[in-house]
Amino acid sequence: MATSAEFEAAAQRAQQLPTKPSNTVLLQLYALYKQASEGDVSGDRPGGFDFKAIAKYDAWASLKGKSQDDARQEYVGLVDSLFQGA
């Protein structure tokens, strides 16, 4: 299980990736980070033409029920894999 310190370190490392990940990976990073730090998504799904906000909300909502510990572990693993693949 990833500790809070490992999670925070991974969040800092994610800001320093040598290449920008695909939008799919960016959404995965966002969703895992939010799930790990805040838990299940709350509030209403954005409407209208704010497609970026809708995509982010949907990505986070797809993780509903995942524990914060599991999300933290997956986030750290994803960031590590992005550095290994770079």
N, CA, C and O atoms as CSV, one atom per row, in Angstrom:
chain,resi,resn,atom,element,x,y,z
A,1,MET,N,N,0.842,-1.182,0.000
A,1,MET,CA,C,0.000,0.000,0.000
A,1,MET,C,C,0.887,1.247,0.000
A,1,MET,O,O,1.867,1.327,0.741
A,2,ALA,N,N,0.536,2.187,-0.820
A,2,ALA,CA,C,1.307,3.435,-0.907
A,2,ALA,C,C,0.975,4.323,0.294
A,2,ALA,O,O,-0.188,4.464,0.673
A,3,THR,N,N,1.990,4.903,0.871
A,3,THR,CA,C,1.789,5.819,1.984
A,3,THR,C,C,1.384,7.191,1.453
A,3,THR,O,O,1.485,7.460,0.256
A,4,SER,N,N,0.932,8.039,2.344
A,4,SER,CA,C,0.588,9.409,1.949
A,4,SER,C,C,1.808,10.133,1.394
A,4,SER,O,O,1.697,10.904,0.441
A,5,ALA,N,N,2.971,9.885,1.990
A,5,ALA,CA,C,4.201,10.527,1.511
A,5,ALA,C,C,4.552,10.061,0.107
A,5,ALA,O,O,4.975,10.864,-0.724
A,6,GLU,N,N,4.382,8.768,-0.168
A,6,GLU,CA,C,4.652,8.241,-1.515
A,6,GLU,C,C,3.674,8.837,-2.528
A,6,GLU,O,O,4.042,9.157,-3.658
A,7,PHE,N,N,2.425,8.977,-2.094
A,7,PHE,CA,C,1.400,9.561,-2.964
A,7,PHE,C,C,1.737,11.012,-3.302
A,7,PHE,O,O,1.675,11.414,-4.464
A,8,GLU,N,N,2.092,11.790,-2.292
A,8,GLU,CA,C,2.443,13.198,-2.522
A,8,GLU,C,C,3.685,13.314,-3.404
A,8,GLU,O,O,3.761,14.198,-4.257
A,9,ALA,N,N,4.657,12.426,-3.202
A,9,ALA,CA,C,5.861,12.432,-4.032
A,9,ALA,C,C,5.511,12.098,-5.476
A,9,ALA,O,O,6.062,12.692,-6.402
A,10,ALA,N,N,4.603,11.153,-5.672
A,10,ALA,CA,C,4.173,10.794,-7.020
A,10,ALA,C,C,3.442,11.960,-7.687
A,10,ALA,O,O,3.602,12.198,-8.884
A,11,ALA,N,N,2.646,12.679,-6.910
A,11,ALA,CA,C,1.930,13.843,-7.448
A,11,ALA,C,C,2.925,14.909,-7.914
A,11,ALA,O,O,2.717,15.544,-8.948
A,12,GLN,N,N,3.999,15.103,-7.157
A,12,GLN,CA,C,5.037,16.058,-7.561
A,12,GLN,C,C,5.761,15.569,-8.814
A,12,GLN,O,O,6.037,16.348,-9.726
A,13,ARG,N,N,6.062,14.281,-8.847
A,13,ARG,CA,C,6.750,13.708,-10.012
A,13,ARG,C,C,5.889,13.810,-11.270
A,13,ARG,O,O,6.407,14.021,-12.366
A,14,ALA,N,N,4.579,13.661,-11.108
A,14,ALA,CA,C,3.671,13.709,-12.261
A,14,ALA,C,C,3.744,15.064,-12.961
A,14,ALA,O,O,3.486,15.164,-14.161
A,15,GLN,N,N,4.096,16.100,-12.210
A,15,GLN,CA,C,4.224,17.437,-12.797
A,15,GLN,C,C,5.507,17.575,-13.606
A,15,GLN,O,O,5.677,18.557,-14.329
A,16,GLN,N,N,6.406,16.612,-13.496
A,16,GLN,CA,C,7.717,16.702,-14.136
A,16,GLN,C,C,7.923,15.633,-15.203
A,16,GLN,O,O,9.063,15.319,-15.547
A,17,LEU,N,N,6.854,15.079,-15.725
A,17,LEU,CA,C,6.987,14.063,-16.765
A,17,LEU,C,C,7.711,14.645,-17.980
A,17,LEU,O,O,7.438,15.778,-18.375
A,18,PRO,N,N,8.626,13.886,-18.572
A,18,PRO,CA,C,9.394,14.403,-19.709
A,18,PRO,C,C,8.537,14.643,-20.958
A,18,PRO,O,O,8.830,15.534,-21.755
A,19,THR,N,N,7.483,13.850,-21.121
A,19,THR,CA,C,6.572,14.055,-22.248
A,19,THR,C,C,5.144,14.073,-21.723
A,19,THR,O,O,4.823,13.440,-20.718
A,20,LYS,N,N,4.305,14.808,-22.422
A,20,LYS,CA,C,2.907,14.899,-22.001
A,20,LYS,C,C,2.181,13.597,-22.359
A,20,LYS,O,O,2.211,13.159,-23.509
A,21,PRO,N,N,1.530,12.983,-21.365
A,21,PRO,CA,C,0.776,11.756,-21.647
A,21,PRO,C,C,-0.446,12.045,-22.522
A,21,PRO,O,O,-0.833,13.198,-22.709
A,22,SER,N,N,-1.037,10.988,-23.048
A,22,SER,CA,C,-2.261,11.125,-23.837
A,22,SER,C,C,-3.383,11.646,-22.951
A,22,SER,O,O,-3.299,11.595,-21.724
A,23,ASN,N,N,-4.427,12.144,-23.586
A,23,ASN,CA,C,-5.576,12.647,-22.824
A,23,ASN,C,C,-6.199,11.550,-21.968
A,23,ASN,O,O,-6.671,11.818,-20.863
A,24,THR,N,N,-6.203,10.320,-22.470
A,24,THR,CA,C,-6.754,9.201,-21.713
A,24,THR,C,C,-5.963,8.986,-20.424
A,24,THR,O,O,-6.550,8.790,-19.360
A,25,VAL,N,N,-4.643,9.022,-20.517
A,25,VAL,CA,C,-3.796,8.834,-19.344
A,25,VAL,C,C,-3.940,10.021,-18.396
A,25,VAL,O,O,-3.969,9.841,-17.179
A,26,LEU,N,N,-4.032,11.234,-18.943
A,26,LEU,CA,C,-4.221,12.414,-18.097
A,26,LEU,C,C,-5.520,12.316,-17.308
A,26,LEU,O,O,-5.557,12.668,-16.129
A,27,LEU,N,N,-6.583,11.843,-17.948
A,27,LEU,CA,C,-7.856,11.666,-17.248
A,27,LEU,C,C,-7.740,10.594,-16.169
A,27,LEU,O,O,-8.320,10.726,-15.091
A,28,GLN,N,N,-6.992,9.536,-16.462
A,28,GLN,CA,C,-6.790,8.480,-15.478
A,28,GLN,C,C,-6.020,9.015,-14.268
A,28,GLN,O,O,-6.365,8.723,-13.123
A,29,LEU,N,N,-4.980,9.797,-14.535
A,29,LEU,CA,C,-4.217,10.411,-13.446
A,29,LEU,C,C,-5.117,11.304,-12.600
A,29,LEU,O,O,-5.096,11.233,-11.371
A,30,TYR,N,N,-5.903,12.138,-13.260
A,30,TYR,CA,C,-6.815,13.053,-12.567
A,30,TYR,C,C,-7.791,12.278,-11.682
A,30,TYR,O,O,-7.964,12.586,-10.502
A,31,ALA,N,N,-8.425,11.264,-12.278
A,31,ALA,CA,C,-9.450,10.514,-11.549
A,31,ALA,C,C,-8.849,9.790,-10.346
A,31,ALA,O,O,-9.424,9.809,-9.258
A,32,LEU,N,N,-7.706,9.159,-10.539
A,32,LEU,CA,C,-7.070,8.459,-9.425
A,32,LEU,C,C,-6.644,9.432,-8.328
A,32,LEU,O,O,-6.786,9.141,-7.140
A,33,TYR,N,N,-6.122,10.586,-8.732
A,33,TYR,CA,C,-5.712,11.583,-7.744
A,33,TYR,C,C,-6.917,12.051,-6.928
A,33,TYR,O,O,-6.851,12.115,-5.700
A,34,LYS,N,N,-8.010,12.376,-7.609
A,34,LYS,CA,C,-9.202,12.858,-6.901
A,34,LYS,C,C,-9.792,11.781,-5.999
A,34,LYS,O,O,-10.199,12.065,-4.872
A,35,GLN,N,N,-9.839,10.544,-6.493
A,35,GLN,CA,C,-10.386,9.449,-5.689
A,35,GLN,C,C,-9.522,9.206,-4.459
A,35,GLN,O,O,-10.036,8.966,-3.367
A,36,ALA,N,N,-8.200,9.272,-4.644
A,36,ALA,CA,C,-7.276,9.038,-3.534
A,36,ALA,C,C,-7.333,10.160,-2.510
A,36,ALA,O,O,-7.218,9.912,-1.310
A,37,SER,N,N,-7.509,11.383,-2.971
A,37,SER,CA,C,-7.451,12.514,-2.054
A,37,SER,C,C,-8.819,12.914,-1.487
A,37,SER,O,O,-8.892,13.447,-0.380
A,38,GLU,N,N,-9.900,12.664,-2.232
A,38,GLU,CA,C,-11.215,13.119,-1.780
A,38,GLU,C,C,-12.254,12.017,-1.632
A,38,GLU,O,O,-13.281,12.225,-0.986
A,39,GLY,N,N,-12.011,10.861,-2.210
A,39,GLY,CA,C,-13.004,9.792,-2.171
A,39,GLY,C,C,-13.954,9.892,-3.352
A,39,GLY,O,O,-13.629,10.500,-4.372
A,40,ASP,N,N,-15.127,9.294,-3.211
A,40,ASP,CA,C,-16.095,9.257,-4.310
A,40,ASP,C,C,-16.495,10.654,-4.767
A,40,ASP,O,O,-16.548,11.602,-3.983
A,41,VAL,N,N,-16.774,10.743,-6.060
A,41,VAL,CA,C,-17.183,12.008,-6.655
A,41,VAL,C,C,-18.459,12.509,-5.988
A,41,VAL,O,O,-19.313,11.722,-5.579
A,42,SER,N,N,-18.571,13.822,-5.887
A,42,SER,CA,C,-19.775,14.413,-5.317
A,42,SER,C,C,-20.212,15.564,-6.208
A,42,SER,O,O,-19.451,16.040,-7.051
A,43,GLY,N,N,-21.416,15.993,-6.014
A,43,GLY,CA,C,-21.938,17.100,-6.821
A,43,GLY,C,C,-22.557,16.603,-8.106
A,43,GLY,O,O,-22.529,15.412,-8.420
A,44,ASP,N,N,-23.110,17.537,-8.835
A,44,ASP,CA,C,-23.782,17.215,-10.088
A,44,ASP,C,C,-22.790,17.171,-11.239
A,44,ASP,O,O,-21.771,17.862,-11.238
A,45,ARG,N,N,-23.117,16.344,-12.213
A,45,ARG,CA,C,-22.312,16.257,-13.428
A,45,ARG,C,C,-22.463,17.573,-14.186
A,45,ARG,O,O,-23.575,18.073,-14.352
A,46,PRO,N,N,-21.332,18.140,-14.652
A,46,PRO,CA,C,-21.424,19.390,-15.412
A,46,PRO,C,C,-22.282,19.199,-16.662
A,46,PRO,O,O,-22.342,18.110,-17.233
A,47,GLY,N,N,-22.919,20.241,-17.057
A,47,GLY,CA,C,-23.754,20.169,-18.249
A,47,GLY,C,C,-23.262,21.122,-19.315
A,47,GLY,O,O,-22.195,21.723,-19.192
A,48,GLY,N,N,-24.044,21.250,-20.348
A,48,GLY,CA,C,-23.716,22.192,-21.407
A,48,GLY,C,C,-22.558,21.722,-22.265
A,48,GLY,O,O,-22.423,20.539,-22.580
A,49,PHE,N,N,-21.732,22.678,-22.631
A,49,PHE,CA,C,-20.655,22.403,-23.574
A,49,PHE,C,C,-19.274,22.410,-22.924
A,49,PHE,O,O,-18.268,22.592,-23.609
A,50,ASP,N,N,-19.219,22.214,-21.622
A,50,ASP,CA,C,-17.933,22.156,-20.934
A,50,ASP,C,C,-17.438,20.706,-20.983
A,50,ASP,O,O,-17.478,19.981,-19.989
A,51,PHE,N,N,-16.973,20.311,-22.167
A,51,PHE,CA,C,-16.625,18.914,-22.401
A,51,PHE,C,C,-15.449,18.445,-21.545
A,51,PHE,O,O,-15.387,17.280,-21.152
A,52,LYS,N,N,-14.532,19.344,-21.263
A,52,LYS,CA,C,-13.391,18.981,-20.422
A,52,LYS,C,C,-13.855,18.643,-19.012
A,52,LYS,O,O,-13.435,17.634,-18.444
A,53,ALA,N,N,-14.715,19.477,-18.446
A,53,ALA,CA,C,-15.232,19.231,-17.095
A,53,ALA,C,C,-16.073,17.954,-17.061
A,53,ALA,O,O,-16.027,17.204,-16.086
A,54,ILE,N,N,-16.827,17.713,-18.107
A,54,ILE,CA,C,-17.647,16.497,-18.183
A,54,ILE,C,C,-16.751,15.265,-18.213
A,54,ILE,O,O,-17.013,14.291,-17.508
A,55,ALA,N,N,-15.699,15.303,-19.022
A,55,ALA,CA,C,-14.774,14.168,-19.129
A,55,ALA,C,C,-14.094,13.904,-17.793
A,55,ALA,O,O,-13.944,12.751,-17.389
A,56,LYS,N,N,-13.684,14.962,-17.106
A,56,LYS,CA,C,-13.025,14.804,-15.806
A,56,LYS,C,C,-14.003,14.222,-14.784
A,56,LYS,O,O,-13.648,13.322,-14.024
A,57,TYR,N,N,-15.209,14.727,-14.767
A,57,TYR,CA,C,-16.216,14.225,-13.833
A,57,TYR,C,C,-16.494,12.740,-14.095
A,57,TYR,O,O,-16.532,11.932,-13.167
A,58,ASP,N,N,-16.687,12.397,-15.372
A,58,ASP,CA,C,-16.992,11.008,-15.723
A,58,ASP,C,C,-15.840,10.071,-15.368
A,58,ASP,O,O,-16.067,8.955,-14.901
A,59,ALA,N,N,-14.609,10.522,-15.589
A,59,ALA,CA,C,-13.446,9.695,-15.247
A,59,ALA,C,C,-13.409,9.444,-13.746
A,59,ALA,O,O,-13.167,8.317,-13.312
A,60,TRP,N,N,-13.644,10.470,-12.959
A,60,TRP,CA,C,-13.641,10.332,-11.504
A,60,TRP,C,C,-14.816,9.461,-11.070
A,60,TRP,O,O,-14.653,8.585,-10.221
A,61,ALA,N,N,-15.997,9.691,-11.642
A,61,ALA,CA,C,-17.185,8.925,-11.267
A,61,ALA,C,C,-17.011,7.440,-11.584
A,61,ALA,O,O,-17.612,6.596,-10.920
A,62,SER,N,N,-16.198,7.111,-12.585
A,62,SER,CA,C,-15.992,5.708,-12.944
A,62,SER,C,C,-15.264,4.936,-11.843
A,62,SER,O,O,-15.268,3.705,-11.840
A,63,LEU,N,N,-14.647,5.648,-10.920
A,63,LEU,CA,C,-13.916,5.008,-9.822
A,63,LEU,C,C,-14.744,4.921,-8.540
A,63,LEU,O,O,-14.229,4.533,-7.491
A,64,LYS,N,N,-16.007,5.277,-8.624
A,64,LYS,CA,C,-16.864,5.279,-7.436
A,64,LYS,C,C,-16.811,3.918,-6.755
A,64,LYS,O,O,-16.956,2.879,-7.399
A,65,GLY,N,N,-16.602,3.942,-5.446
A,65,GLY,CA,C,-16.533,2.717,-4.665
A,65,GLY,C,C,-15.113,2.214,-4.446
A,65,GLY,O,O,-14.883,1.383,-3.567
A,66,LYS,N,N,-14.158,2.704,-5.228
A,66,LYS,CA,C,-12.755,2.310,-5.035
A,66,LYS,C,C,-12.242,2.998,-3.781
A,66,LYS,O,O,-12.466,4.192,-3.586
A,67,SER,N,N,-11.558,2.250,-2.938
A,67,SER,CA,C,-11.059,2.838,-1.700
A,67,SER,C,C,-9.971,3.868,-2.010
A,67,SER,O,O,-9.302,3.802,-3.041
A,68,GLN,N,N,-9.816,4.810,-1.095
A,68,GLN,CA,C,-8.781,5.824,-1.272
A,68,GLN,C,C,-7.394,5.187,-1.247
A,68,GLN,O,O,-6.497,5.634,-1.962
A,69,ASP,N,N,-7.211,4.155,-0.438
A,69,ASP,CA,C,-5.922,3.459,-0.398
A,69,ASP,C,C,-5.608,2.792,-1.743
A,69,ASP,O,O,-4.485,2.880,-2.241
A,70,ASP,N,N,-6.613,2.126,-2.323
A,70,ASP,CA,C,-6.400,1.473,-3.622
A,70,ASP,C,C,-6.100,2.506,-4.703
A,70,ASP,O,O,-5.218,2.300,-5.537
A,71,ALA,N,N,-6.830,3.610,-4.686
A,71,ALA,CA,C,-6.609,4.664,-5.682
A,71,ALA,C,C,-5.220,5.266,-5.513
A,71,ALA,O,O,-4.544,5.556,-6.500
A,72,ARG,N,N,-4.797,5.453,-4.287
A,72,ARG,CA,C,-3.467,5.996,-4.010
A,72,ARG,C,C,-2.390,5.051,-4.560
A,72,ARG,O,O,-1.424,5.499,-5.177
A,73,GLN,N,N,-2.559,3.761,-4.338
A,73,GLN,CA,C,-1.608,2.760,-4.822
A,73,GLN,C,C,-1.566,2.748,-6.352
A,73,GLN,O,O,-0.485,2.710,-6.940
A,74,GLU,N,N,-2.725,2.781,-6.996
A,74,GLU,CA,C,-2.786,2.781,-8.457
A,74,GLU,C,C,-2.164,4.049,-9.042
A,74,GLU,O,O,-1.490,3.999,-10.071
A,75,TYR,N,N,-2.394,5.175,-8.385
A,75,TYR,CA,C,-1.833,6.444,-8.848
A,75,TYR,C,C,-0.306,6.388,-8.823
A,75,TYR,O,O,0.348,6.754,-9.799
A,76,VAL,N,N,0.255,5.931,-7.713
A,76,VAL,CA,C,1.712,5.827,-7.584
A,76,VAL,C,C,2.261,4.874,-8.652
A,76,VAL,O,O,3.285,5.157,-9.274
A,77,GLY,N,N,1.580,3.756,-8.859
A,77,GLY,CA,C,2.020,2.796,-9.878
A,77,GLY,C,C,1.960,3.368,-11.275
A,77,GLY,O,O,2.852,3.118,-12.086
A,78,LEU,N,N,0.916,4.137,-11.572
A,78,LEU,CA,C,0.787,4.744,-12.898
A,78,LEU,C,C,1.879,5.777,-13.134
A,78,LEU,O,O,2.480,5.803,-14.208
A,79,VAL,N,N,2.140,6.614,-12.163
A,79,VAL,CA,C,3.196,7.617,-12.312
A,79,VAL,C,C,4.539,6.918,-12.494
A,79,VAL,O,O,5.330,7.323,-13.345
A,80,ASP,N,N,4.808,5.885,-11.719
A,80,ASP,CA,C,6.062,5.139,-11.868
A,80,ASP,C,C,6.173,4.545,-13.277
A,80,ASP,O,O,7.241,4.601,-13.887
A,81,SER,N,N,5.090,3.985,-13.792
A,81,SER,CA,C,5.124,3.373,-15.128
A,81,SER,C,C,5.347,4.427,-16.208
A,81,SER,O,O,5.988,4.146,-17.221
A,82,LEU,N,N,4.829,5.633,-16.004
A,82,LEU,CA,C,5.024,6.689,-16.996
A,82,LEU,C,C,6.491,7.107,-17.050
A,82,LEU,O,O,7.002,7.434,-18.121
A,83,PHE,N,N,7.163,7.100,-15.920
A,83,PHE,CA,C,8.593,7.437,-15.909
A,83,PHE,C,C,9.418,6.305,-16.485
A,83,PHE,O,O,10.435,6.559,-17.130
A,84,GLN,N,N,9.013,5.069,-16.274
A,84,GLN,CA,C,9.749,3.942,-16.826
A,84,GLN,C,C,9.619,3.882,-18.335
A,84,GLN,O,O,10.552,3.486,-19.033
A,85,GLY,N,N,8.439,4.285,-18.844
A,85,GLY,CA,C,8.203,4.268,-20.278
A,85,GLY,C,C,8.777,5.456,-21.018
A,85,GLY,O,O,8.795,5.470,-22.248
A,86,ALA,N,N,9.247,6.454,-20.284
A,86,ALA,CA,C,9.749,7.688,-20.904
A,86,ALA,C,C,11.193,7.530,-21.363
A,86,ALA,O,O,11.774,8.469,-21.906
